[in-house]
Coordinates of C-alpha atoms in Angstrom, one line a residue:
Chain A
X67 CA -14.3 22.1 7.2
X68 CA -17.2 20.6 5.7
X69 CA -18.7 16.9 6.2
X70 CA -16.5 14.7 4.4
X71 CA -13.5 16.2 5.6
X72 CA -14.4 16.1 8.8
X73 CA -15.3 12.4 8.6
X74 CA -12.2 11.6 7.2
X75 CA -10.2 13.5 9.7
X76 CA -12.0 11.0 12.2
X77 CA -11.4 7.6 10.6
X78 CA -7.6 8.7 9.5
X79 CA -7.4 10.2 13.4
X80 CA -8.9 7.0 14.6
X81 CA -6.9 4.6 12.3
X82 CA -3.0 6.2 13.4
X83 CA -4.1 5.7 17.1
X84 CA -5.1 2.1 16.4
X85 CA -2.0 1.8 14.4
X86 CA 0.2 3.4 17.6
X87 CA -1.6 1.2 20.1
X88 CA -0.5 -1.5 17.7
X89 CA 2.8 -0.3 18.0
X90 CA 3.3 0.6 21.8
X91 CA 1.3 -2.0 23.5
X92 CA 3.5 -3.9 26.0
X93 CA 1.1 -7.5 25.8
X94 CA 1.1 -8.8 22.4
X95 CA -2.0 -10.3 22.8
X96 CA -3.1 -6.8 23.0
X97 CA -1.4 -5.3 20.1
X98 CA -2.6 -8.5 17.8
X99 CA -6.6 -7.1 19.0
X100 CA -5.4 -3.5 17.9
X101 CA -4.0 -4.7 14.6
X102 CA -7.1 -6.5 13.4
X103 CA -9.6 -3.5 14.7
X104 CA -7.0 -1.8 12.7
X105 CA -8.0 -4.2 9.5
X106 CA -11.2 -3.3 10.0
X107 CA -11.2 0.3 10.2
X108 CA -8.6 0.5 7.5
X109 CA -11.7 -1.0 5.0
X110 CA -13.5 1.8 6.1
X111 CA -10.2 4.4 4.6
X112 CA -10.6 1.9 1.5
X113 CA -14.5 2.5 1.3
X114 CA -13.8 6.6 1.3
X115 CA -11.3 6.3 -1.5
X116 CA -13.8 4.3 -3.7
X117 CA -11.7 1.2 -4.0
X118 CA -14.9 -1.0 -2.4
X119 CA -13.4 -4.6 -4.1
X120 CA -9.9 -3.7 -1.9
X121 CA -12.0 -2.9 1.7
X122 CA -13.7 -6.1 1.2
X123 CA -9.8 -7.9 0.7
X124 CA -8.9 -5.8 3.5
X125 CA -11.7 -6.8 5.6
X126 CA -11.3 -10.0 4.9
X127 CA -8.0 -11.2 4.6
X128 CA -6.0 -8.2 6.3
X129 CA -8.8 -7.7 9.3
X130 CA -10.2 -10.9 9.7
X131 CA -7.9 -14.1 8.4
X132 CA -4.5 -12.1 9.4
X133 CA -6.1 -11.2 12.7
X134 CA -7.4 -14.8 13.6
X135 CA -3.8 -16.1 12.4
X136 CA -1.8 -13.6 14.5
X137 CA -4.4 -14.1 17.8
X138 CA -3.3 -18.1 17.7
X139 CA -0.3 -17.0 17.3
X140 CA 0.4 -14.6 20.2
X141 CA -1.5 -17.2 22.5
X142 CA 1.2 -19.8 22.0
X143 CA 3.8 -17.5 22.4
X144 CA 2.1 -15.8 25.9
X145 CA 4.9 -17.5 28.4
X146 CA 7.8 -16.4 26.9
X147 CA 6.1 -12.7 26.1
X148 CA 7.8 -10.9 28.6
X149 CA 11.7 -11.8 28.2
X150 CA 12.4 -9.7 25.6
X151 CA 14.6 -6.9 26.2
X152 CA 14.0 -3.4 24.9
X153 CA 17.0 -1.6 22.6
X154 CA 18.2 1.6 24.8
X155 CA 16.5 5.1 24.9
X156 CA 19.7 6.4 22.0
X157 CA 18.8 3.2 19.8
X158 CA 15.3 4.3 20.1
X159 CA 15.6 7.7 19.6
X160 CA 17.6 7.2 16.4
X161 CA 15.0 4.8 15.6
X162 CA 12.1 7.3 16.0
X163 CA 13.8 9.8 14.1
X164 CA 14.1 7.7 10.9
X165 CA 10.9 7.0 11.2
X166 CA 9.9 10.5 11.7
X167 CA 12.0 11.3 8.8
X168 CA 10.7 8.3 6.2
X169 CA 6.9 9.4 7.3
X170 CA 7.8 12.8 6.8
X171 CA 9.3 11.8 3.1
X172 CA 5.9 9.7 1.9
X173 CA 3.6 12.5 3.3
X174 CA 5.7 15.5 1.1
X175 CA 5.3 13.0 -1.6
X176 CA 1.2 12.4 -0.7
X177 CA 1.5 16.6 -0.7
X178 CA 3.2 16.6 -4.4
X179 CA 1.2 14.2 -6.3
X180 CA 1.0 16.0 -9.6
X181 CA -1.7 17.6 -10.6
X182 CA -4.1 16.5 -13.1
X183 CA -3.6 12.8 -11.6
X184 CA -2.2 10.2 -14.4
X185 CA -4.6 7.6 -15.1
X186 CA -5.4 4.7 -17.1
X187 CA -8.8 4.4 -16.4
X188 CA -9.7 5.5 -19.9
X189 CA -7.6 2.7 -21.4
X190 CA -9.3 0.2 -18.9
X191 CA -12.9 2.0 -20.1
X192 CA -12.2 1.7 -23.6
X193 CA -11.9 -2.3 -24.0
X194 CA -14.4 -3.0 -21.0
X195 CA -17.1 -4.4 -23.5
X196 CA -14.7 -6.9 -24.8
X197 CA -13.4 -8.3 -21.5
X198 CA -17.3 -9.3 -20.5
X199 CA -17.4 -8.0 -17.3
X200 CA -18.8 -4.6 -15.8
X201 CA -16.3 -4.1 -13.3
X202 CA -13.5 -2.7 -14.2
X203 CA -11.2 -4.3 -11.3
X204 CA -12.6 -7.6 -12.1
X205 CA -11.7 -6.9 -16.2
X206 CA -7.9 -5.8 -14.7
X207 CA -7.5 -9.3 -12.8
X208 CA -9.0 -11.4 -14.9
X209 CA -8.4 -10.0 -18.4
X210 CA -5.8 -7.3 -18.1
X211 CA -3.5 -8.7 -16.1
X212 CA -4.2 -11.9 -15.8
X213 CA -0.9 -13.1 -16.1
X214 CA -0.5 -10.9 -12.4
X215 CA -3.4 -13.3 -11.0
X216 CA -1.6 -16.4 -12.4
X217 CA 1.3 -15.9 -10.7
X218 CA -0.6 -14.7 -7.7
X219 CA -2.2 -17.9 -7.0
X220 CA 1.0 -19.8 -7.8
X221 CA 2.9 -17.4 -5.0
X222 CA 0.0 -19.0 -2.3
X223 CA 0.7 -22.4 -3.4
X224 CA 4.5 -21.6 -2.7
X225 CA 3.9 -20.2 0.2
X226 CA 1.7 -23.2 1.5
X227 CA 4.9 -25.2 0.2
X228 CA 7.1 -23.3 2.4
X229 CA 4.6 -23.7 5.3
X230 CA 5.1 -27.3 4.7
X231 CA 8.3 -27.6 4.6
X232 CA 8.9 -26.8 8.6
X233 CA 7.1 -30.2 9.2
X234 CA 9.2 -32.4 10.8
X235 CA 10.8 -35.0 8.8
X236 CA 8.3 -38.3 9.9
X237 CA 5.4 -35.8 9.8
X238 CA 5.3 -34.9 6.4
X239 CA 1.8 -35.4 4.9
X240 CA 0.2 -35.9 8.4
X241 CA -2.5 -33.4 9.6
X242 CA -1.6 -29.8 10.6
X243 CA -2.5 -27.9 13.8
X244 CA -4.4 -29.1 16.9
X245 CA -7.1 -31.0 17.3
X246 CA -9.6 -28.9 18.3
X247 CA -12.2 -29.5 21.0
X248 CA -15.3 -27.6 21.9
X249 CA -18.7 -27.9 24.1
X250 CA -21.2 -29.5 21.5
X251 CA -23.9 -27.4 23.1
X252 CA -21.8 -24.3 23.2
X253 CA -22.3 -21.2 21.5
X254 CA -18.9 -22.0 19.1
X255 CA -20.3 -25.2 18.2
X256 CA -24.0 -23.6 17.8
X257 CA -22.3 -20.5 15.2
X258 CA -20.0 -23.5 13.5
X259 CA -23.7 -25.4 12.6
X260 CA -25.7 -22.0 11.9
X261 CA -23.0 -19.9 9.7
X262 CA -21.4 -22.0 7.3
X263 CA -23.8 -22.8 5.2
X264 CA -24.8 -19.0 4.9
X265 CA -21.2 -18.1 4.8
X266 CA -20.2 -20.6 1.3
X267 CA -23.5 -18.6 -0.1
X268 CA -22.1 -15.4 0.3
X269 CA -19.1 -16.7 -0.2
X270 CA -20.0 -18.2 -3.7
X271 CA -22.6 -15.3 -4.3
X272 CA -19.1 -12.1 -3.9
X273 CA -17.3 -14.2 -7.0
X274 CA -20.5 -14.2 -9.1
X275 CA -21.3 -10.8 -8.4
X276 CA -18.1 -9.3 -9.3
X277 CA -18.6 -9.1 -12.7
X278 CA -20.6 -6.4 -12.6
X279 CA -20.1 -5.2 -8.7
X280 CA -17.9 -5.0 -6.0
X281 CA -16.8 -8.3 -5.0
X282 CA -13.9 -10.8 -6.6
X283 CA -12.7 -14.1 -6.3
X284 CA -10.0 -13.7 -3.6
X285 CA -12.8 -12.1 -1.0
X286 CA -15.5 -14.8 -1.6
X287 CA -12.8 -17.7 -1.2
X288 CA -11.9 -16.3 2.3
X289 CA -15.3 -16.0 3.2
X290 CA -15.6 -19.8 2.2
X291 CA -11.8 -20.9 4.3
X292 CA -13.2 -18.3 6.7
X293 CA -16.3 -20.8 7.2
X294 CA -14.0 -24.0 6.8
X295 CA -11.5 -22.7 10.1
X296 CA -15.0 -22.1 12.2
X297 CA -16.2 -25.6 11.9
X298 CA -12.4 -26.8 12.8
X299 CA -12.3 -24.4 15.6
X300 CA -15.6 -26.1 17.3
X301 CA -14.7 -29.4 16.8
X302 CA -17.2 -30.0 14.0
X303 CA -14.0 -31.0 11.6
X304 CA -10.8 -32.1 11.2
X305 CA -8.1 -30.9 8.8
X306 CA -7.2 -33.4 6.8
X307 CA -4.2 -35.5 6.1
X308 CA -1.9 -33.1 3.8
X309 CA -0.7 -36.0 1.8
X310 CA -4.6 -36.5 0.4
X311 CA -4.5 -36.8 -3.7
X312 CA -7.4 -35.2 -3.6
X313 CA -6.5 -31.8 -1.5
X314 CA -3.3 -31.9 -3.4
X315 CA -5.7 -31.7 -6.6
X316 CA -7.9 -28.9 -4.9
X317 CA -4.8 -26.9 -4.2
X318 CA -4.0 -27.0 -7.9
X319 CA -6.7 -26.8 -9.9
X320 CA -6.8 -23.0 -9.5
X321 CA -3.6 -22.3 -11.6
X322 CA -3.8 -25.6 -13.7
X323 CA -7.2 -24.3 -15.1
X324 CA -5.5 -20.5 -15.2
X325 CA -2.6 -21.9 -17.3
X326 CA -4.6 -24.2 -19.3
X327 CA -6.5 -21.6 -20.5
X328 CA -3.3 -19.0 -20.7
X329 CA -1.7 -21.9 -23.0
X330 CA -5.2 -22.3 -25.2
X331 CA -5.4 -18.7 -25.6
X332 CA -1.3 -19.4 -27.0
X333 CA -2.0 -22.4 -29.4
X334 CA -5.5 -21.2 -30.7
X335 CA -5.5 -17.5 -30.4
X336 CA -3.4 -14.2 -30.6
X337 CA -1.3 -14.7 -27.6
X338 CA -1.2 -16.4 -24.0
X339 CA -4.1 -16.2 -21.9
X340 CA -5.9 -14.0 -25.2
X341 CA -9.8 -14.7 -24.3
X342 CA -11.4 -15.2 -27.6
X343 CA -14.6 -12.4 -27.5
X344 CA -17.1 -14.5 -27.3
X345 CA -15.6 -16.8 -25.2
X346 CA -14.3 -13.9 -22.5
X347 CA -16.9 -14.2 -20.4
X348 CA -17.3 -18.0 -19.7
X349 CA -13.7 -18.3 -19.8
X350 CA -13.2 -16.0 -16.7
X351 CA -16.2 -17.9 -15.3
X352 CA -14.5 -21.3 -15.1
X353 CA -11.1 -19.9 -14.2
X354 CA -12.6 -18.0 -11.3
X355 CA -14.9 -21.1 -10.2
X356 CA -11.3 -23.2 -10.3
X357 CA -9.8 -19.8 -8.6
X358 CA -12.7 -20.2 -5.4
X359 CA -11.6 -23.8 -5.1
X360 CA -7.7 -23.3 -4.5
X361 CA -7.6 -20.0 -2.7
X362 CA -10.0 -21.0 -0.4
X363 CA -7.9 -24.2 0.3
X364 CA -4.9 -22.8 -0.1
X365 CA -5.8 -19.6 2.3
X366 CA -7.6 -22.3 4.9
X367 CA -4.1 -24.6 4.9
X368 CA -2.3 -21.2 5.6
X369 CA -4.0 -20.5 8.4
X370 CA -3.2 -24.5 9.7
X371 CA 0.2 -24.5 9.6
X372 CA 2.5 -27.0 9.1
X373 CA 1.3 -31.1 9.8
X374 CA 2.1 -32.2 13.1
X375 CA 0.0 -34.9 13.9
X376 CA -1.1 -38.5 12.6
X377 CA -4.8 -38.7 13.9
X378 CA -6.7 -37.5 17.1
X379 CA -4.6 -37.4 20.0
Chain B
X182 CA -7.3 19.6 2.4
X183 CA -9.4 17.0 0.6
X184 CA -10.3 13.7 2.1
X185 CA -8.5 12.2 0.1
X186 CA -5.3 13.9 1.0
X187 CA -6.0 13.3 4.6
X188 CA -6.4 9.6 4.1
X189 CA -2.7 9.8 2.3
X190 CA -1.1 11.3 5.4
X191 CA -2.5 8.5 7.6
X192 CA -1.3 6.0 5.7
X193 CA 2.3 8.3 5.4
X194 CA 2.4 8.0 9.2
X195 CA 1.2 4.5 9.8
X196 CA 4.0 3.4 7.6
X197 CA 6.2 5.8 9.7
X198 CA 4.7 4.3 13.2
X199 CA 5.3 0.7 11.4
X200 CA 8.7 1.4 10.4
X201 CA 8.8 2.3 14.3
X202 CA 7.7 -1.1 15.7
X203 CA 9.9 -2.6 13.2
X204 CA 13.2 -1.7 14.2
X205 CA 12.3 -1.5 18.2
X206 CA 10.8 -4.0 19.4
X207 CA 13.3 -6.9 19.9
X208 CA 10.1 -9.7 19.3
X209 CA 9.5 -11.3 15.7
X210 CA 6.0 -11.7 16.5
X211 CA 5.9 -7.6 17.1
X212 CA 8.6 -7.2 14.4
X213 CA 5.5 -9.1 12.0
X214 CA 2.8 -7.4 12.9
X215 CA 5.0 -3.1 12.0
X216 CA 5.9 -5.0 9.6
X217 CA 2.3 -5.2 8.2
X218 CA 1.6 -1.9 9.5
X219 CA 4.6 -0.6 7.4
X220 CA 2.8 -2.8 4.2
X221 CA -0.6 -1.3 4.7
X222 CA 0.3 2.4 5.4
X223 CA 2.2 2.0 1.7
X224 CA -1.0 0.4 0.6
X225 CA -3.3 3.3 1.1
X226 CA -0.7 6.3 -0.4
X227 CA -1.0 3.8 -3.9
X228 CA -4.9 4.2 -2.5
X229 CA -4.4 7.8 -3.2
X230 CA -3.0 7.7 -6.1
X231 CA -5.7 5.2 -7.4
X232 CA -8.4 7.5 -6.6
X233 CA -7.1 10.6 -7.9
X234 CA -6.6 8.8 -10.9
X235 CA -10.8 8.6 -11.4
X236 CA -12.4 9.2 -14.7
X237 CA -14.2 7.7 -17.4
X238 CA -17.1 6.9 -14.9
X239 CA -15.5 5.1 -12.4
X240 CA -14.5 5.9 -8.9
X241 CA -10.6 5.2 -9.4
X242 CA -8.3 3.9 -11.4
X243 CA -8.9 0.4 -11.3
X244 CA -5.3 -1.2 -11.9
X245 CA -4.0 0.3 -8.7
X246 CA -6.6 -1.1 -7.1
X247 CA -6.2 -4.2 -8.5
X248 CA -2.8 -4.4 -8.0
X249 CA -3.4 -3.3 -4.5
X250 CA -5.7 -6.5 -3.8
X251 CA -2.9 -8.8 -5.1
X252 CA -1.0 -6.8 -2.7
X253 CA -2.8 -7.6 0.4
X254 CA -3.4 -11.3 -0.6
X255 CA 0.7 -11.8 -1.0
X256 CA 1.1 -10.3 2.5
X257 CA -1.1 -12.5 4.2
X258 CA 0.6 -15.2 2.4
X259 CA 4.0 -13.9 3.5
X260 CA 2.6 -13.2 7.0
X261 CA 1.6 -16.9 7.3
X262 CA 5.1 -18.2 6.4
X263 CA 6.9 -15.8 8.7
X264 CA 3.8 -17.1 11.6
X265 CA 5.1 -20.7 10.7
X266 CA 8.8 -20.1 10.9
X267 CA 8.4 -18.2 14.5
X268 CA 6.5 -21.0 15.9
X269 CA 8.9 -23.6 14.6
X270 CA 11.9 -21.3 16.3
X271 CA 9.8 -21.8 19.3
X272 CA 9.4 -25.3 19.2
X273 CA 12.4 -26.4 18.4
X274 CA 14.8 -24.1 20.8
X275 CA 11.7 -22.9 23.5
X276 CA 12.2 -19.4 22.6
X277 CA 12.0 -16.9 20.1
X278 CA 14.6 -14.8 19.3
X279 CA 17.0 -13.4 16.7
X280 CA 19.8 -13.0 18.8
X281 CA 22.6 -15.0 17.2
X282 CA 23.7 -16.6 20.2
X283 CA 19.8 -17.9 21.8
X284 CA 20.0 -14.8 24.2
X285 CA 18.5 -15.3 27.5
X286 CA 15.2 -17.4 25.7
X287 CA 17.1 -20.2 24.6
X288 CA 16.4 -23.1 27.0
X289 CA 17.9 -27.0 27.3
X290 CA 15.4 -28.5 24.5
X291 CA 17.7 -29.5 21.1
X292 CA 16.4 -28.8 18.0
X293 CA 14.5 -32.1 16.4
X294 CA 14.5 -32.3 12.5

């Protein structure tokens, strides 16, 4: 067994026992902290099957932004943790043999893949030139599929829509979640002043860099709501009030630019959301710039929740 | 085996250990979080298919792994919706449950809105 396999016997070893910890933990406070180390190891699973643009989502958005969502979460929910009662050992039992059975079935099928792999990387090679960009994931989102990325960001919105929607009646368009207070010499307060600024940098700096590298929109905009919920979190800011025209323009400027551009490419060019060549490259620019804006809204309002409140309490 | 492979087996029994947590656990905030478990562990076997599918200079097949990061963005996205409707359960009946007669969590507070 040489080096690599014996690394990756460790991380896959180490991720399943996160994973069953996850599982089995009584405390759910516990099992949220195993399911975002989880996130965070997972990246590292990403980073050995050289897919480095997914373990930067993963760390992101499945580690870190699920993590923080599902910690606040368990932590209202801590009184009534206990009084749940537990299915019987049969029910269980059955239970662990599907599982056993449906793990068993995607494993045989890991086992069976065929042999040489089927691939479109050629095809995604051959036009790279003409999308503009170097990376070849960046050239699938933006160019390839862009119509997936469309409707991506329009599934958020909806999604932030449905959030919405559990307001109570007189609270629609108030702000959501707590008002959060913190010591102003604290550390919280101390990271909230030192990080942000650094983190809407490196933030802005992953979407420009992933035309050529690793790095994409999504990641840098949860790096940049990432920032935002830290400030909130020590008091430095308040959400605002969800009925704001202007938030209500930030959260749709992403896919109004992204279908402006889809329809352009309809009326002036070959088909909808055709780049023109020599245009490719600035047009994925500006819809990416618009993209930044409304994920990292939309992602940030996610994490709120739904309004609740008028002004400080 | 290949690392590779070895990464495809975890993510065959996460999914199993996901699928698991799903079906046990009589909490939605637990049910959630299998449930993501379940998501991932599928995630990395289309990992494994991505990377064997390398060539023409790159690492792996980069629409898998595109798609894959689309993926993990619509599951947060999902994630926070089902985070929003357990919390609402919980404030508007004091428990959470999804027993259809409030089980022994349902306390005195009506539902508002």
């Amino acid at each position: 067994m040489n080096g690599a396999t014996a690394f990756a016997f460790g991380i896959a070893a180490l991720v399943a026992a996160v994973a069953a910890f996850t599982v089995a933990a009584r405390a759910t406070f516990a099992a949220t902290i195993g399911f975002t180390a989880y996130g965070l190891l997972l990246s590292l699973i990403w980073v050995g099957l050289a897919a480095v643009d997914v373990a930067l989502a993963e760390a992101a958005i499945g580690g870190g932004l699920t993590g923080v969502l599902l910690l606040g979460t368990a932590t209202r929910l801590q009184p009534i943790d206990a009084a749940a009662e537990r299915p019987g050992p049969a029910l269980r039992g059955l239970a662990a043999v599907l599982s056993a059975a449906v793990a068993a079935g995607l494993a045989a099928a890991v086992l069976s893949l065929p042999d040489p792999a089927p691939t479109l990387a050629p095809a995604a090679a051959e036009h790279l030139t003409a999308t503009g960009v170097g990376n070849p994931v960046t050239a699938v989102l933006m160019a390839y599929r862009a119509t997936d990325t469309l409707l991506e960001k329009v599934v958020l919105v909806l999604a932030l829509a449905g959030v919405w929607s559990l307001a109570r009646d007189d609270m629609w368009g108030a702000r959501p979640g707590p008002r959060y207070r913190a010591d102003p010499k604290g550390a919280l307060a101390f990271l909230a002043r030192l990080l942000p600024p650094v983190g809407i940098v490196v933030g802005v700096f992953i979407l420009w860099v992933s035309a050529d590298e690793p790095g994409g929109a999504f990641q840098g905009a949860t790096i940049i709501a990432a920032m935002w919920q830290l400030s909130v979190m020590a008091g430095l800011a308040d959400e605002p009030a969800l009925g704001r025209g202007w938030l209500r323009l930030l959260l749709t400027i992403g896919p109004l630019t992204f279908l402006a551009v889809g329809l352009g490419g309809l009326w002036l060019g070959a088909a909808f959301l055709a780049y023109p060549p020599a245009f490719a490259k600035p047009l994925i620019l500006v819809i990416e710039f618009a993209m930044l804006a409304t994920v990292a809204a939309t992602l940030a309002l996610l994490m709120a929740g739904p309004p609740q409140r008028r002004s400080d309490p | 085996m290949s690392p590779v492979t070895i990464f495809g087996l975890c993510g065959a029994m996460v999914a199993g250990l996901g699928l698991y947590g799903l079906l046990v656990d009589p909490r939605p905030l637990r049910k959630l979080l299998s449930f993501n478990l379940l998501g991932s562990g599928s995630f990395v076997i289309f990992g494994v298919i991505a990377r064997r599918g390398a060539g023409a200079g790159f690492g792996g097949d980069p629409i898998p792994q595109a798609l894959l990061i689309t993926a993990i963005v619509v599951s947060f996205a999902a994630t926070a919706l089902a985070v929003a409707l357990i919390l609402r359960l919980f404030e508007a009946t004091g428990g959470v449950t999804l027993r259809p007669d409030g089980g022994t969590d349902a306390a005195a507070a009506a539902p508002d809105a």
